[in-house]
Tab-separated table of C-alpha atoms in Angstrom:
chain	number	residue	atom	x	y	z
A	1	UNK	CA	-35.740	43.802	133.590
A	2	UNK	CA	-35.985	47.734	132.769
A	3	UNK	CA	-35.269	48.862	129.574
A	4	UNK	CA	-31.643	50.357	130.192
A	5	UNK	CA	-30.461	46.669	131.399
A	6	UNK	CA	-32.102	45.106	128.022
A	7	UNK	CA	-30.495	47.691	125.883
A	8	UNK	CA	-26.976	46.922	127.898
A	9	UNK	CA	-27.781	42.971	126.945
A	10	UNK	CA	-28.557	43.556	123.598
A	11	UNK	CA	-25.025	45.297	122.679
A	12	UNK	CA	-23.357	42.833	124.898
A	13	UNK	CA	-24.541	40.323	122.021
A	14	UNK	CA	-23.805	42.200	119.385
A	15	UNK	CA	-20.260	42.418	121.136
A	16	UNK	CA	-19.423	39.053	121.224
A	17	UNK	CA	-21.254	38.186	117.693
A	18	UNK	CA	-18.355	40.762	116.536
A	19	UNK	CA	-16.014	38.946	118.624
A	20	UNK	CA	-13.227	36.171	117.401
A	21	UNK	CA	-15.283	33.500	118.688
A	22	UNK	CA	-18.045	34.019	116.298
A	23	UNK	CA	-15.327	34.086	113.197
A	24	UNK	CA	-14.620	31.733	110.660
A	25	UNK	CA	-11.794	29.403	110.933
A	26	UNK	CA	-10.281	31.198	107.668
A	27	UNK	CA	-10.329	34.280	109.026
A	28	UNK	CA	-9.179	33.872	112.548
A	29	UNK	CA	-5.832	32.219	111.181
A	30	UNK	CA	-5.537	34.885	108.273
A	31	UNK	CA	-6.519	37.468	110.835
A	32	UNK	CA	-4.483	36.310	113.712
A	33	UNK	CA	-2.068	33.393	112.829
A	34	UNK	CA	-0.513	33.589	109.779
A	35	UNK	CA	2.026	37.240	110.649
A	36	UNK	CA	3.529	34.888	112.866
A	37	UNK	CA	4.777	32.297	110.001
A	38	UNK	CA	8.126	32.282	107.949
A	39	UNK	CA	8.085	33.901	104.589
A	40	UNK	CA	8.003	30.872	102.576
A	41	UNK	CA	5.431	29.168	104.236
A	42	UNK	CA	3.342	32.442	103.629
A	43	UNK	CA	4.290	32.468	99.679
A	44	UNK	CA	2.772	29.059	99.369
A	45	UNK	CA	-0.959	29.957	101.384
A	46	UNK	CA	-1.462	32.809	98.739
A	47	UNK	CA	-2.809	29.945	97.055
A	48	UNK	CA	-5.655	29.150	99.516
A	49	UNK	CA	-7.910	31.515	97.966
A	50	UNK	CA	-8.052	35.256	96.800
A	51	UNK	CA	-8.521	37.252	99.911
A	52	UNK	CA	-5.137	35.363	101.455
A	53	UNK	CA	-3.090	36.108	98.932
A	54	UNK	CA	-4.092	39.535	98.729
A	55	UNK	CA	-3.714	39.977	102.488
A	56	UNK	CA	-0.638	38.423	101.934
A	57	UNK	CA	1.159	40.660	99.384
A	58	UNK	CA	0.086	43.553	101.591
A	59	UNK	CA	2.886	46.113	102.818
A	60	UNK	CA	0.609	46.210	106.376
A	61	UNK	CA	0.779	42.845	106.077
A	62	UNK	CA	4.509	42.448	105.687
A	63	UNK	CA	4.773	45.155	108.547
A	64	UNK	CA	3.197	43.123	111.173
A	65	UNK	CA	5.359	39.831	109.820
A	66	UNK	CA	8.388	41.226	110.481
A	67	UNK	CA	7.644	42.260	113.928
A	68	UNK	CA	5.810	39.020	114.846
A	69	UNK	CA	8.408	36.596	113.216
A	70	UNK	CA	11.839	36.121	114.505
A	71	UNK	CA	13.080	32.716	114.345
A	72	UNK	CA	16.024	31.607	113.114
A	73	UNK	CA	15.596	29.798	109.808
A	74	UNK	CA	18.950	29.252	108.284
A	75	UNK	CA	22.163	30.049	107.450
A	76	UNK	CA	23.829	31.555	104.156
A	77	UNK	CA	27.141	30.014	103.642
A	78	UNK	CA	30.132	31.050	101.509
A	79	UNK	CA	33.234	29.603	101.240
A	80	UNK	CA	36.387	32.072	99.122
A	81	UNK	CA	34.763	33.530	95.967
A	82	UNK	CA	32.337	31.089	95.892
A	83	UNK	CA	28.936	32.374	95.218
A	84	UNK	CA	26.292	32.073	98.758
A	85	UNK	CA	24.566	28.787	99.706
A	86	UNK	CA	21.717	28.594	101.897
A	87	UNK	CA	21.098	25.638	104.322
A	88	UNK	CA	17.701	25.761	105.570
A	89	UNK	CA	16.749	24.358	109.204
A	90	UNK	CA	13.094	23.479	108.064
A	91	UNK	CA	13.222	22.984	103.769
A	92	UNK	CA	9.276	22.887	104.185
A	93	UNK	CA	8.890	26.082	105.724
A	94	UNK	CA	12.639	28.427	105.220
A	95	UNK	CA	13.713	29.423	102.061
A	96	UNK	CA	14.786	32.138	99.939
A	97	UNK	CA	14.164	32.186	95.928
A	98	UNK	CA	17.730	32.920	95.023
A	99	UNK	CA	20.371	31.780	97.483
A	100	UNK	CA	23.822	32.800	95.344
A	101	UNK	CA	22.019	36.381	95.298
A	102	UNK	CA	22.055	36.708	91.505
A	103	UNK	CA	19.528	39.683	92.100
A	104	UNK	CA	22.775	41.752	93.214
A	105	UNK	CA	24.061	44.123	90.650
A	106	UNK	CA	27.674	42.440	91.182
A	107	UNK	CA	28.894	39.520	92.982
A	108	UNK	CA	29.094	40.151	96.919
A	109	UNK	CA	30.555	38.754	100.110
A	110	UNK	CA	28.552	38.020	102.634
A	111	UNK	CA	29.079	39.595	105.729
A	112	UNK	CA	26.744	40.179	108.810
A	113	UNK	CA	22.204	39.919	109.105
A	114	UNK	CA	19.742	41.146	111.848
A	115	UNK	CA	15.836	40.137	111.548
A	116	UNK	CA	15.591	39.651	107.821
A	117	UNK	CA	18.377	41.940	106.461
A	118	UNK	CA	21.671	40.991	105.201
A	119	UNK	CA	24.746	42.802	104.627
A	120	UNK	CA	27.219	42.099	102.056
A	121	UNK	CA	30.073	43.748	100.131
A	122	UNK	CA	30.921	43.661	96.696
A	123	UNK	CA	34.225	43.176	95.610
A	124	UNK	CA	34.614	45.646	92.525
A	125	UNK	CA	35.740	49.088	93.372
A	126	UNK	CA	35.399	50.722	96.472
A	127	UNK	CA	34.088	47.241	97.491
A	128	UNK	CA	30.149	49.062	98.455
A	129	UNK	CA	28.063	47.299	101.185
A	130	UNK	CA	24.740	45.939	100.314
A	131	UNK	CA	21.558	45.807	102.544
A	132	UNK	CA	18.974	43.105	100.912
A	133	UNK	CA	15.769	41.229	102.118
A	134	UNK	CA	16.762	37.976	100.153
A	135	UNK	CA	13.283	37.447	100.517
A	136	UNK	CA	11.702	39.920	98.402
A	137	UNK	CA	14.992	40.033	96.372
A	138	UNK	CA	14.843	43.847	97.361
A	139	UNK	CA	18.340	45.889	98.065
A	140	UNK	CA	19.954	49.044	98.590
A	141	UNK	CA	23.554	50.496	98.068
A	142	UNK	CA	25.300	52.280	100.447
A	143	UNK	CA	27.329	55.325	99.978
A	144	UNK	CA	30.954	54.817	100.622
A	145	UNK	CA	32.316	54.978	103.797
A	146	UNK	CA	34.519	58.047	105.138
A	147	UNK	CA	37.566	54.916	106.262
A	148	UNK	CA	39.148	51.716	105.261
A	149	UNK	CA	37.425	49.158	106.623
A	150	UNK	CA	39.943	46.380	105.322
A	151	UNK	CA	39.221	43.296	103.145
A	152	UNK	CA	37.362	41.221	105.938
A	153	UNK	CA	35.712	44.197	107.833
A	154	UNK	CA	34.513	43.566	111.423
A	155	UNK	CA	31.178	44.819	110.999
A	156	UNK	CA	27.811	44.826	112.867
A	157	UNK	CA	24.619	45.321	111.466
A	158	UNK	CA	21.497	46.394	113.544
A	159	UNK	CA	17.923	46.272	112.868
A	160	UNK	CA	15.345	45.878	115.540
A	161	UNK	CA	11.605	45.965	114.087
A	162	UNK	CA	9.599	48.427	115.561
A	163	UNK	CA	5.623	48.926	114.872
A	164	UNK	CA	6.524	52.483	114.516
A	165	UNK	CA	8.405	51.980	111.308
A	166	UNK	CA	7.278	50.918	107.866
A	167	UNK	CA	10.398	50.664	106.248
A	168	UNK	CA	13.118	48.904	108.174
A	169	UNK	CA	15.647	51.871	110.037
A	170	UNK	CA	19.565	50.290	110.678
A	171	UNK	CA	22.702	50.850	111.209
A	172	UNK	CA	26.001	49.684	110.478
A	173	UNK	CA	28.899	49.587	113.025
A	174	UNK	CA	32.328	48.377	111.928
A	175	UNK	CA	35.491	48.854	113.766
A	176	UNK	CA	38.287	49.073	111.896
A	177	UNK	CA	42.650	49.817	112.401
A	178	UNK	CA	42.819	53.310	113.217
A	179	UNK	CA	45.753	55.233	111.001
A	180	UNK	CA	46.667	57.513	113.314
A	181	UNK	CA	47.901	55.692	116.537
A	182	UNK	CA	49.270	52.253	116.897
A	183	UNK	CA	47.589	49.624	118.330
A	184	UNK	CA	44.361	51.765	117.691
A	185	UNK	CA	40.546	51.005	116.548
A	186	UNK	CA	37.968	53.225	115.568
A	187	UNK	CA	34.667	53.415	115.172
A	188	UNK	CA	32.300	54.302	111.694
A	189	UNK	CA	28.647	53.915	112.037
A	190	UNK	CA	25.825	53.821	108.980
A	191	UNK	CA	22.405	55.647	109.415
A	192	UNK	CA	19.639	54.484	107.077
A	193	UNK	CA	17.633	57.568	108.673
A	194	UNK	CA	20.439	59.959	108.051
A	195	UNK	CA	21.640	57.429	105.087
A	196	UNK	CA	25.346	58.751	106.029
A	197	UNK	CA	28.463	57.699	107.374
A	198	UNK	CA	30.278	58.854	111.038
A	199	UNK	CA	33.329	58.219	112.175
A	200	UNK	CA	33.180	58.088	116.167
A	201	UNK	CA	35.576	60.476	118.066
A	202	UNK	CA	36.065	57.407	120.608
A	203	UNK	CA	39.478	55.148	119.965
A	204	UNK	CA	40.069	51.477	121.469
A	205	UNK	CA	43.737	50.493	122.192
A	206	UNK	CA	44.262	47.017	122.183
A	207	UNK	CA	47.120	44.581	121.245
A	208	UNK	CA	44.434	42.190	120.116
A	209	UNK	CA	42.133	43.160	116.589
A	210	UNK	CA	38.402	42.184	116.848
A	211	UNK	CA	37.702	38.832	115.193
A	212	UNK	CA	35.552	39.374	112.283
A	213	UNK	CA	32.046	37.984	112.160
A	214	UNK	CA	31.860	37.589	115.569
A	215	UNK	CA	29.905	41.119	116.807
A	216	UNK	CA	27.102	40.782	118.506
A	217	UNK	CA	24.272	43.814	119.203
A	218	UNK	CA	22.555	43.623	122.489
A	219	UNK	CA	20.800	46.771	124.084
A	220	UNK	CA	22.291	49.347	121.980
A	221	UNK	CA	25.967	47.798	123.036
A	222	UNK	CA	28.210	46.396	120.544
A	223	UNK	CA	30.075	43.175	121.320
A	224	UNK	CA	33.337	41.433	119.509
A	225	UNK	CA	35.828	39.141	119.980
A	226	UNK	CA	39.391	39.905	121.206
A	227	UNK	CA	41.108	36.697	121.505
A	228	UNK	CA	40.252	35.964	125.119
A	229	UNK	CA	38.630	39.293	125.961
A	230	UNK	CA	35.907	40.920	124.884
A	231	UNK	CA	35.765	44.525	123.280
A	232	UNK	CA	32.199	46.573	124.148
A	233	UNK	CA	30.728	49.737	122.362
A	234	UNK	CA	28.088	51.424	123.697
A	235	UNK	CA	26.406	53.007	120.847
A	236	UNK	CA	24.800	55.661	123.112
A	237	UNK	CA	27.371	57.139	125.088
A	238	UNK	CA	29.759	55.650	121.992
A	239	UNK	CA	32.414	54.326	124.550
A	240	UNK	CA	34.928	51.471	124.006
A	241	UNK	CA	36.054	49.171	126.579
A	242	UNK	CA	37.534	45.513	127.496
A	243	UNK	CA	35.507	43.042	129.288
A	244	UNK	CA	38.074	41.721	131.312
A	245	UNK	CA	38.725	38.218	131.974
A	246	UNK	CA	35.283	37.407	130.114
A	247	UNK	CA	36.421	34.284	128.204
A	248	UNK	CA	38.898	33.408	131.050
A	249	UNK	CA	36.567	33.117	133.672
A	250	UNK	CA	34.722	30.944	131.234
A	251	UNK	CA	37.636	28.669	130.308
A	252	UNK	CA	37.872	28.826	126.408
A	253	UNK	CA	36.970	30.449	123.524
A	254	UNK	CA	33.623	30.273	122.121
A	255	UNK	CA	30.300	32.072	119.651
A	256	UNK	CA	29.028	35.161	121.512
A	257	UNK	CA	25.180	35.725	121.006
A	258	UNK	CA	22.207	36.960	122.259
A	259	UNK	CA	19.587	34.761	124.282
A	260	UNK	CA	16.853	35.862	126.227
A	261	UNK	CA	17.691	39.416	125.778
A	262	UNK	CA	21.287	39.205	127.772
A	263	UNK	CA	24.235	38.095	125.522
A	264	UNK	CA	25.730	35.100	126.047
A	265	UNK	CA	28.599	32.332	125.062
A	266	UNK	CA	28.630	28.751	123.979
A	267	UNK	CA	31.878	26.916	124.092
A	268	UNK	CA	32.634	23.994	123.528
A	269	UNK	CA	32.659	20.915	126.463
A	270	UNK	CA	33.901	17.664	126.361
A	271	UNK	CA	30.832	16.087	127.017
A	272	UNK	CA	28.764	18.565	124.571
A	273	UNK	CA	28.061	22.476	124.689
A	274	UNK	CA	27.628	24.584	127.768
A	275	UNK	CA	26.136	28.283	126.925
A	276	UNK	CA	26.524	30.981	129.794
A	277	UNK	CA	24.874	34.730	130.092
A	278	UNK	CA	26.472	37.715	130.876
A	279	UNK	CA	25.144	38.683	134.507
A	280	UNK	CA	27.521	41.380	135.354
A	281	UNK	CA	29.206	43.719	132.821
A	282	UNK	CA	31.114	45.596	135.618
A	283	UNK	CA	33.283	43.266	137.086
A	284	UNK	CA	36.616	44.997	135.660
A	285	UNK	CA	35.452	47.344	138.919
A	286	UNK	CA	35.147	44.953	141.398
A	287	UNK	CA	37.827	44.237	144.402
A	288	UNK	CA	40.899	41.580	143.049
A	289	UNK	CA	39.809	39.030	145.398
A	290	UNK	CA	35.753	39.714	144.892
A	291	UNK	CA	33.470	36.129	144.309
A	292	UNK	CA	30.931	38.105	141.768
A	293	UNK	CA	31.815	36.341	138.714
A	294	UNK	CA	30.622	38.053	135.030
A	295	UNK	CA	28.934	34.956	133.597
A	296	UNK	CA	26.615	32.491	134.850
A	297	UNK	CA	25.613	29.130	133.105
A	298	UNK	CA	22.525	29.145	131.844
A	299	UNK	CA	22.715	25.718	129.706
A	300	UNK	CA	24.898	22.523	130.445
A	301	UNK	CA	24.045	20.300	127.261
A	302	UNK	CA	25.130	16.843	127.295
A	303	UNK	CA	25.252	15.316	123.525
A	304	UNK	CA	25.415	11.654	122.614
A	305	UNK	CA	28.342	11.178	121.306
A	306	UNK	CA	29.519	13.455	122.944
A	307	UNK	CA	30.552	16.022	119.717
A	308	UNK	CA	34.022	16.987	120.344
A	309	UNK	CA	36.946	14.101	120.723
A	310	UNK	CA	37.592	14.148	124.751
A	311	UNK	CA	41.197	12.410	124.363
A	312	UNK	CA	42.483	15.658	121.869
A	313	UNK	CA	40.377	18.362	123.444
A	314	UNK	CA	41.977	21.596	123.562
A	315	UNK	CA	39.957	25.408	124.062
A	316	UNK	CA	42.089	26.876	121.796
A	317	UNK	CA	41.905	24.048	119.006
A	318	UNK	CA	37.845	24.256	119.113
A	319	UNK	CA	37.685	27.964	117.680
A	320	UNK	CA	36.141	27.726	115.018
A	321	UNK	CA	33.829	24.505	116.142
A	322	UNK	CA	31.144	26.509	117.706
A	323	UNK	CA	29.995	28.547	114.203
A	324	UNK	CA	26.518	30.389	115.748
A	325	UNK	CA	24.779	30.619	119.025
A	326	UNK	CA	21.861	32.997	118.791
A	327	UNK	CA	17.987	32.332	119.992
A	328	UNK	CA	17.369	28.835	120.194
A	329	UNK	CA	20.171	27.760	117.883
A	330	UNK	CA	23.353	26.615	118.204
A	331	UNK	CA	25.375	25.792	115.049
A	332	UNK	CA	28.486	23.696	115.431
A	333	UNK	CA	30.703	21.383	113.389
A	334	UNK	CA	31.536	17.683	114.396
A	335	UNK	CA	32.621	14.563	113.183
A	336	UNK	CA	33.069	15.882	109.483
A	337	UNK	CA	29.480	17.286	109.760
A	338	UNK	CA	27.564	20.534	110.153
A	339	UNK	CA	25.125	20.154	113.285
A	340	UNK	CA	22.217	22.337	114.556
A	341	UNK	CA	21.069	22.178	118.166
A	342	UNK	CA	17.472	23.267	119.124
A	343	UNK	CA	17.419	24.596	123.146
A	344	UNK	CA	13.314	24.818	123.341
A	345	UNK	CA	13.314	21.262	121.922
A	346	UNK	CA	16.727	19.631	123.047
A	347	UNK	CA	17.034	18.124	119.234
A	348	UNK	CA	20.506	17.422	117.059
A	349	UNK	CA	19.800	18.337	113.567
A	350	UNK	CA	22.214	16.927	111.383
A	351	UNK	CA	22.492	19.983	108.049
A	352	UNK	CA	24.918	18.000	105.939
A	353	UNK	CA	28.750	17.720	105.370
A	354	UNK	CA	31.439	19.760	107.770
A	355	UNK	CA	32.192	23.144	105.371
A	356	UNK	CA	35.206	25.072	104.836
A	357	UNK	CA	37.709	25.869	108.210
A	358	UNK	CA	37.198	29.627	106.476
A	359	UNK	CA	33.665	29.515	105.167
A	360	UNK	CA	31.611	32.896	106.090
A	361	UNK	CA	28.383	31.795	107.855
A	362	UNK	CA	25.736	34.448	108.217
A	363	UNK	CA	22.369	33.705	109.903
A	364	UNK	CA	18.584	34.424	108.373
A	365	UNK	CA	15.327	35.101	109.318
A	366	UNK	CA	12.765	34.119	107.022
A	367	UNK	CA	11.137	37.452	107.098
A	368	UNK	CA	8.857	40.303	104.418
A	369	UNK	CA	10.364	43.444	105.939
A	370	UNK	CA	10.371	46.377	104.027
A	371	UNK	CA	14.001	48.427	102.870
C-alpha cells in the first residue's frame, strides 16, 4: 500500500470516528431528535442534565424547532366572553402554561393561528389584534388598522417558518364590508416586515359575506367560505374571485383546510367523513358540459357509529359539525361530544363534552418560535 493510499485510510477513520455512528446516545437525540418534539415535551427534558437544558433554552435551538415541528397539538376554545380553554390531543406531550392567556395586557378574543402563532383581539378600544407564542407567553401589539374590520372579523393569519428567518415574519389578511359600494369586500393586509397596514386596491362583489373563521392560506392564496362558494385571494397578484360550484359539486357544506400541500374539504357523510382536494382551481373556465370536475376525494372514512344521525341528515343542518380539518386532524362534534380523528393512524379520539353551537375554535402548534 503506498503512502498516499494509507494517508487517504487514515482520514477516512478519522471521518467516520467524527461521524454520528461513533456518538453517544445523548447526543445523537439532543443533536438530531429532540427539534423535532412539541414544546412541552422539550420543557420537561431540560431536566435530563445541564447541557440539554441549555441547548434547550437556546434561540438556535428554538429556530430549528419551529421549522422541524408542525403537528397539530390542540385546540384553544372560547365560548362568548368567556376567557380561552385549551384541549390538548396528547396531555403528556401538548400544552401551554397559561391557556385563558392571562399574560395579555387585556382580555382578548381569539381569532385565527398558523405554526405556533395566534391571533387575537382585544375588546377595549379600537379592539387591537394580538400576535402571541402562548408558548413562551411572548406577544406583540399591532398598530391599528386603516378599516373597520367589524366585531367578528374574517381574518387570516400567515406564518410559514423559513430557516432564513430568526424571528417569525407574517401577515394578516382580513376581508372586510367595503363602504363604498354595495355588496362589496375589501381587502387589508398586516406586514410584520413593514409592521404596517394596506388596504388592497382589489374589491370582491358578492351577495354572500365570507364566513368568519373559516380562511384558509395555501400557496400564497387566500381561501373563505361563501355559503356554497368559495371566495379566493391571491396575495401575489392580490386578485379576488369565486370558485364556482366548489361546495356544489361536493354536495354540502363543510371545514376547508390544507392537506398535503393542496387545500381541501371535509364534510360530513352519513356513514362518517369524506375529505376531498382541490385538483383544479380553473374550472369556472371550462366548457358548460366539460367532465373535469374541481375536487377529487382523497379520503372516504367510515366511522362506527357512524357519527352523524342517517334518518335526520341534512348538508345544510351539519354546518357547524365539522369544526377543523387541517394536517392529519379532523375535529368534529357528535353525539353530545367533541371528537378528533387521526388520518395517518385511522383513530377516534374522544376530547370531552360537545361545546357551544358558537364557541370560537382556533388550532395550535406546540411550537418555540420566536416574535
Amino acid at each position: 500500500m503506498s503512502v498516499m493510499d494509507r494517508e487517504r485510510r487514515a482520514n477516512k477513520l478519522v471521518a467516520n470516528k467524527n461521524s454520528i455512528l461513533y456518538m453517544d446516545l445523548k447526543d445523537i437525540i439532543r443533536n438530531h431528535a429532540l427539534q423535532f418534539l412539541p414544546a412541552k415535551s422539550l420543557f420537561r427534558f431540560t431536566g435530563v442534565c445541564r447541557d440539554w437544558k441549555l441547548d434547550i433554552t437556546t434561540p438556535f435551538f428554538a429556530h430549528k424547532q419551529s421549522n422541524s415541528f408542525h403537528d397539530i397539538s390542540g385546540f384553544f376554545c372560547q365560548s362568548g366572553t368567556a376567557p380561552p380553554s385549551f384541549i390538548s390531543l396528547d396531555p403528556n406531550a401538548y400544552g401551554v402554561p397559561d391557556p385563558p392567556l392571562n399574560f395579555l395586557p387585556e382580555p382578548v378574543e381569539i381569532r385565527t393561528s398558523s405554526n405556533g402563532l395566534l391571533c387575537c383581539q382585544g375588546r377595549d378600544g379600537y379592539k387591537a389584534y394580538y400576535i402571541c407564542n402562548p408558548v413562551t407567553r411572548k406577544w406583540k401589539k399591532l398598530p391599528k388598522p386603516n378599516a373597520d374590520h367589524g366585531c367578528n372579523p374574517a381574518i387570516v393569519l400567515i406564518f410559514e417558518p423559513s430557516l432564513l428567518n430568526f424571528v417569525a415574519e407574517y401577515k394578516l389578511v382580513c376581508v372586510f364590508p367595503s363602504v363604498d359600494f354595495d355588496n362589496g369586500y375589501e381587502f387589508e393586509i398586516y406586514s410584520s416586515r413593514d409592521e404596517s397596514w394596506r388596504v388592497s386596491g382589489e374589491i370582491y362583489f358578492g351577495n354572500h359575506p365570507p364566513v368568519p373563521r373559516t380562511g384558509v392560506h395555501v400557496n400564497d392564496i387566500v381561501y373563505w367560505v361563501l355559503d356554497y362558494q368559495i371566495l379566493v385571494f391571491d396575495l401575489t397578484m392580490e386578485r379576488a374571485q369565486q370558485l364556482s360550484g366548489s361546495f356544489c359539486d361536493t354536495g354540502g357544506i363543510g371545514a376547508l383546510g390544507l392537506m398535503d400541500g393542496k387545500l381541501c374539504l371535509t364534510k360530513p357523510s352519513p356513514t362518517g367523513l369524506t375529505v376531498k382536494v382541490l385538483s383544479n382551481a380553473y374550472t369556472n373556465t371550462m366548457g358548460m358540459h366539460s367532465n373535469v370536475r374541481a375536487w377529487e376525494t382523497k379520503h372516504q372514512i367510515s366511522l362506527s357509529p357512524p357519527p352523524f344521525d342517517s334518518t335526520t341528515y341534512n348538508h345544510r343542518m351539519m354546518t357547524n359539525y365539522i369544526l377543523f380539518a387541517c394536517g392529519n386532524v379532523v375535529l368534529y362534534r357528535s353525539g353530545g361530544k367533541l371528537h378528533a380523528y387521526d388520518l395517518k393512524t385511522k383513530e377516534t379520539q374522544c376530547l370531552g363534552d360537545e361545546l357551544d353551537q358558537n364557541a370560537r375554535i382556533v388550532s395550535h402548534v406546540n411550537s418555540l418560535v420566536e416574535i
